[in-house]
Amino acid sequence: AQSVTQLDSHVSVSEGTPVLLRCNYSSSYSPSLFWYVQHPNKGLQLLLKYTSAATLVKGINGFEAEFKKSETSFHLTKPSAHMSDAAEYFCVVSDGYGGATNKLIFGTGTLLAVQP
Amino acid sequence: EAGVTQSPTHLIKTRGQQATLRCSPISGHTSVYWYQQALGLGLQFLLWYDEGEERNRGNFPPRFSGRQFPNYSSELNVNALELEDSALYLCASDTQGLMNTEAFFGQGTRLTVV
């Protein structure tokens, strides 16, 4: 069975410093992986997705993630944090080829705080 | 273009009662999905409706049910509410329940069972 583990429940960074949100996955075959963001009182928004193409995936708002099969990791990074990045981030693996919405398995989330 | 809309935003019920949550998908989307986001548990897949039919359900008891209407909007019904049903319920929609389509999520309904 597929699963994801988000290694940090809370991350705090200063504005302008790099962001690293860690995610490890477990999969018996080549997975589809996603990062979603949830701002307060808003729905989930897709940041980026990996579906077996390039291992470095670029998303919206300057975020990117690198698929590392040897480490079973899909960490989310951003070179410079903005105040508007404060939100909860979810790492997601698909329990089916291609990322069908009913097959998404969500991690427990990482709450990102950005200090001025 | 309007996104996925859910109502009500907040709902308070007592144990044993029934709750009804509503979702309107993005125009043109035929599939609706329901997820439960309980504190500390992440999002868990509940139900998938497409073209008016239930296509798949997650590991939840039968007192969680729903339906999809001809206009593709959907209701989630939770019967015999229990305290642990307190959670944020998110609805998502996409064009079809197949691969490589992006799902769009609503803001959710916060259900509190007291």
CSV table of C-alpha atoms in Angstrom, one decimal:
chain,number,residue,atom,x,y,z
A,1,ALA,CA,0.0,0.0,0.0
A,2,GLN,CA,1.1,3.5,-0.7
A,3,SER,CA,1.7,6.0,2.1
A,4,VAL,CA,3.4,9.3,2.8
A,5,THR,CA,5.1,10.7,5.9
A,6,GLN,CA,5.6,14.4,6.4
A,7,LEU,CA,8.5,14.6,8.7
A,8,ASP,CA,7.7,17.9,10.4
A,9,SER,CA,4.3,19.0,11.6
A,10,HIS,CA,5.5,22.6,12.1
A,11,VAL,CA,8.2,24.6,10.3
A,12,SER,CA,9.1,28.2,11.0
A,13,VAL,CA,11.3,30.3,8.8
A,14,SER,CA,12.1,34.0,8.5
A,15,GLU,CA,10.9,35.9,5.5
A,16,GLY,CA,13.5,35.8,2.7
A,17,THR,CA,15.1,32.5,3.9
A,18,PRO,CA,14.8,29.1,2.2
A,19,VAL,CA,11.9,26.8,2.8
A,20,LEU,CA,12.3,23.0,3.1
A,21,LEU,CA,9.3,20.8,3.8
A,22,ARG,CA,10.2,17.1,4.0
A,23,CYS,CA,8.2,14.2,2.7
A,24,ASN,CA,9.0,10.5,2.4
A,25,TYR,CA,6.8,8.1,0.5
A,26,SER,CA,6.2,4.4,0.4
A,27,SER,CA,5.2,2.8,-2.9
A,28,SER,CA,5.4,-0.6,-4.5
A,29,TYR,CA,5.6,0.9,-7.9
A,30,SER,CA,6.4,4.2,-9.6
A,31,PRO,CA,4.2,6.7,-7.8
A,32,SER,CA,2.5,9.9,-8.7
A,33,LEU,CA,3.3,12.5,-6.1
A,34,PHE,CA,1.8,15.9,-5.3
A,35,TRP,CA,2.1,18.9,-3.0
A,36,TYR,CA,-1.0,20.8,-2.1
A,37,VAL,CA,-1.3,24.0,0.0
A,38,GLN,CA,-4.2,25.0,2.2
A,39,HIS,CA,-4.4,28.6,3.3
A,40,PRO,CA,-6.8,29.5,6.2
A,41,ASN,CA,-10.4,29.4,5.2
A,42,LYS,CA,-9.5,28.4,1.6
A,43,GLY,CA,-9.7,25.1,-0.2
A,44,LEU,CA,-6.7,23.0,-1.2
A,45,GLN,CA,-4.7,24.2,-4.1
A,46,LEU,CA,-2.3,22.1,-6.2
A,47,LEU,CA,1.2,23.4,-6.0
A,48,LEU,CA,2.9,20.8,-8.2
A,49,LYS,CA,2.8,17.2,-9.3
A,50,TYR,CA,5.3,14.5,-10.3
A,51,THR,CA,4.1,11.8,-12.7
A,52,SER,CA,7.3,10.0,-13.8
A,53,ALA,CA,8.6,12.7,-16.1
A,54,ALA,CA,11.5,15.1,-15.0
A,55,THR,CA,12.5,14.4,-11.4
A,56,LEU,CA,12.8,18.1,-10.6
A,57,VAL,CA,9.3,19.5,-10.7
A,58,LYS,CA,8.5,23.2,-10.7
A,59,GLY,CA,5.3,24.5,-9.4
A,60,ILE,CA,3.4,27.7,-8.7
A,61,ASN,CA,4.6,30.5,-6.5
A,62,GLY,CA,8.3,29.6,-6.9
A,63,PHE,CA,8.0,26.2,-5.2
A,64,GLU,CA,9.7,23.1,-6.6
A,65,ALA,CA,10.2,19.5,-5.5
A,66,GLU,CA,12.7,16.8,-6.4
A,67,PHE,CA,11.8,13.2,-6.7
A,68,LYS,CA,14.6,11.0,-5.3
A,69,LYS,CA,13.8,7.3,-5.8
A,70,SER,CA,16.9,6.1,-3.9
A,71,GLU,CA,15.8,8.1,-0.8
A,72,THR,CA,12.0,7.7,-1.4
A,73,SER,CA,11.7,11.4,-0.9
A,74,PHE,CA,9.8,14.3,-2.4
A,75,HIS,CA,10.8,17.3,-0.5
A,76,LEU,CA,9.3,20.7,-1.2
A,77,THR,CA,11.6,23.7,-1.4
A,78,LYS,CA,11.5,27.4,-2.1
A,79,PRO,CA,14.6,29.7,-2.3
A,80,SER,CA,13.1,32.6,-0.4
A,81,ALA,CA,10.0,32.6,1.8
A,82,HIS,CA,7.3,35.2,1.6
A,83,MET,CA,4.8,36.1,4.3
A,84,SER,CA,2.0,34.9,1.9
A,85,ASP,CA,3.5,31.4,2.0
A,86,ALA,CA,2.3,30.8,5.5
A,87,ALA,CA,-0.1,27.9,5.2
A,88,GLU,CA,-0.5,24.2,5.7
A,89,TYR,CA,1.2,22.0,3.1
A,90,PHE,CA,0.2,18.4,2.2
A,91,CYS,CA,2.4,15.8,0.5
A,92,VAL,CA,0.2,13.4,-1.4
A,93,VAL,CA,0.8,10.1,-3.2
A,94,SER,CA,-1.6,8.4,-5.6
A,95,ASP,CA,-2.7,4.9,-4.9
A,96,GLY,CA,-3.2,4.4,-8.6
A,97,TYR,CA,-1.5,5.2,-11.8
A,98,GLY,CA,-1.7,8.8,-12.9
A,99,GLY,CA,-3.2,10.4,-9.8
A,100,ALA,CA,-6.9,9.7,-9.9
A,101,THR,CA,-8.6,11.9,-7.4
A,102,ASN,CA,-10.2,9.1,-5.5
A,103,LYS,CA,-6.9,7.4,-5.1
A,104,LEU,CA,-5.1,10.3,-3.4
A,105,ILE,CA,-3.4,9.5,0.0
A,106,PHE,CA,-2.6,12.6,2.0
A,107,GLY,CA,0.1,13.2,4.6
A,108,THR,CA,-0.8,14.7,7.9
A,109,GLY,CA,0.4,18.1,6.8
A,110,THR,CA,3.1,20.6,7.7
A,111,LEU,CA,2.2,24.0,9.0
A,112,LEU,CA,4.6,26.6,7.7
A,113,ALA,CA,5.0,29.8,9.7
A,114,VAL,CA,6.9,32.8,8.1
A,115,GLN,CA,8.3,35.3,10.6
A,116,PRO,CA,8.9,38.9,9.5
B,1,GLU,CA,-15.2,31.4,-13.0
B,2,ALA,CA,-16.7,30.2,-9.7
B,3,GLY,CA,-14.8,27.5,-7.9
B,4,VAL,CA,-16.1,24.6,-5.9
B,5,THR,CA,-18.6,25.9,-3.4
B,6,GLN,CA,-19.7,24.1,-0.2
B,7,SER,CA,-22.4,24.9,2.3
B,8,PRO,CA,-22.8,25.5,5.1
B,9,THR,CA,-19.3,26.6,6.2
B,10,HIS,CA,-20.0,25.6,9.7
B,11,LEU,CA,-22.4,23.1,11.2
B,12,ILE,CA,-23.0,22.1,14.8
B,13,LYS,CA,-25.0,19.0,15.6
B,14,THR,CA,-25.6,16.8,18.6
B,15,ARG,CA,-24.6,13.2,18.8
B,16,GLY,CA,-27.2,10.9,17.1
B,17,GLN,CA,-28.5,13.6,14.8
B,18,GLN,CA,-28.1,13.6,11.0
B,19,ALA,CA,-25.9,16.1,9.1
B,20,THR,CA,-26.3,17.1,5.4
B,21,LEU,CA,-23.5,18.8,3.6
B,22,ARG,CA,-23.7,20.3,0.1
B,23,CYS,CA,-21.3,20.8,-2.7
B,24,SER,CA,-21.5,22.5,-6.1
B,25,PRO,CA,-18.7,21.6,-8.5
B,26,ILE,CA,-17.0,23.8,-11.0
B,27,SER,CA,-19.1,24.2,-14.2
B,28,GLY,CA,-18.3,21.4,-16.6
B,29,HIS,CA,-17.0,19.0,-14.0
B,30,THR,CA,-18.9,15.8,-13.7
B,31,SER,CA,-17.1,14.1,-10.8
B,32,VAL,CA,-17.4,15.1,-7.2
B,33,TYR,CA,-15.3,13.7,-4.3
B,34,TRP,CA,-15.7,14.0,-0.6
B,35,TYR,CA,-12.8,13.9,1.9
B,36,GLN,CA,-12.8,14.0,5.7
B,37,GLN,CA,-10.0,16.1,7.3
B,38,ALA,CA,-10.0,15.1,11.0
B,39,LEU,CA,-7.6,16.7,13.4
B,40,GLY,CA,-4.2,15.0,13.1
B,41,LEU,CA,-5.3,12.5,10.5
B,42,GLY,CA,-4.8,14.3,7.2
B,43,LEU,CA,-7.4,14.0,4.5
B,44,GLN,CA,-9.1,10.6,4.0
B,45,PHE,CA,-11.1,9.8,0.9
B,46,LEU,CA,-14.8,9.3,1.6
B,47,LEU,CA,-16.9,9.0,-1.6
B,48,TRP,CA,-16.7,9.6,-5.3
B,49,TYR,CA,-19.7,10.4,-7.5
B,50,ASP,CA,-19.6,10.6,-11.3
B,51,GLU,CA,-22.6,11.1,-13.6
B,52,GLY,CA,-25.0,10.5,-10.8
B,53,GLU,CA,-23.5,7.2,-9.7
B,54,GLU,CA,-21.4,6.3,-6.7
B,55,ARG,CA,-18.1,5.1,-8.2
B,56,ASN,CA,-16.0,4.4,-5.1
B,57,ARG,CA,-16.0,4.8,-1.4
B,58,GLY,CA,-13.3,4.9,1.2
B,59,ASN,CA,-13.1,3.0,4.5
B,60,PHE,CA,-16.0,4.6,6.2
B,61,PRO,CA,-19.2,3.0,7.7
B,62,PRO,CA,-22.5,3.0,5.8
B,63,ARG,CA,-23.9,5.8,7.8
B,64,PHE,CA,-21.8,8.0,5.6
B,65,SER,CA,-23.7,8.3,2.3
B,66,GLY,CA,-24.5,10.8,-0.4
B,67,ARG,CA,-25.8,11.4,-3.8
B,68,GLN,CA,-25.2,13.4,-6.9
B,69,PHE,CA,-27.9,15.3,-8.6
B,70,PRO,CA,-28.5,15.8,-12.4
B,71,ASN,CA,-26.8,19.2,-12.2
B,72,TYR,CA,-23.7,17.4,-10.8
B,73,SER,CA,-24.0,19.0,-7.3
B,74,SER,CA,-23.7,16.6,-4.4
B,75,GLU,CA,-24.9,16.0,-0.9
B,76,LEU,CA,-23.0,14.1,1.8
B,77,ASN,CA,-25.2,12.7,4.6
B,78,VAL,CA,-23.9,11.5,7.9
B,79,ASN,CA,-26.4,9.6,10.0
B,80,ALA,CA,-26.3,8.8,13.7
B,81,LEU,CA,-23.5,11.3,14.3
B,82,GLU,CA,-20.7,10.4,16.7
B,83,LEU,CA,-18.3,12.8,18.4
B,84,GLU,CA,-15.4,11.5,16.2
B,85,ASP,CA,-17.3,12.7,13.1
B,86,SER,CA,-16.2,16.2,14.0
B,87,ALA,CA,-14.0,17.3,11.1
B,88,LEU,CA,-13.6,19.5,8.1
B,89,TYR,CA,-15.3,17.9,5.1
B,90,LEU,CA,-13.9,18.9,1.8
B,91,CYS,CA,-15.4,18.5,-1.6
B,92,ALA,CA,-13.5,18.3,-4.8
B,93,SER,CA,-14.4,18.2,-8.5
B,94,ASP,CA,-12.8,17.3,-11.7
B,95,THR,CA,-13.7,16.5,-15.3
B,96,GLN,CA,-13.5,12.7,-14.9
B,97,GLY,CA,-12.3,10.1,-12.5
B,98,LEU,CA,-9.3,9.1,-14.5
B,99,MET,CA,-5.6,9.9,-14.6
B,100,ASN,CA,-3.9,13.2,-14.9
B,101,THR,CA,-6.8,15.5,-14.2
B,102,GLU,CA,-6.4,18.2,-11.6
B,103,ALA,CA,-9.0,18.2,-8.8
B,104,PHE,CA,-10.2,21.5,-7.4
B,105,PHE,CA,-11.2,21.7,-3.8
B,106,GLY,CA,-13.8,23.7,-2.0
B,107,GLN,CA,-13.2,25.6,1.3
B,108,GLY,CA,-14.9,22.9,3.3
B,109,THR,CA,-17.7,22.5,5.9
B,110,ARG,CA,-16.6,22.4,9.5
B,111,LEU,CA,-18.8,19.9,11.3
B,112,THR,CA,-18.8,19.9,15.0
B,113,VAL,CA,-20.6,17.1,16.9
B,114,VAL,CA,-21.3,17.9,20.6
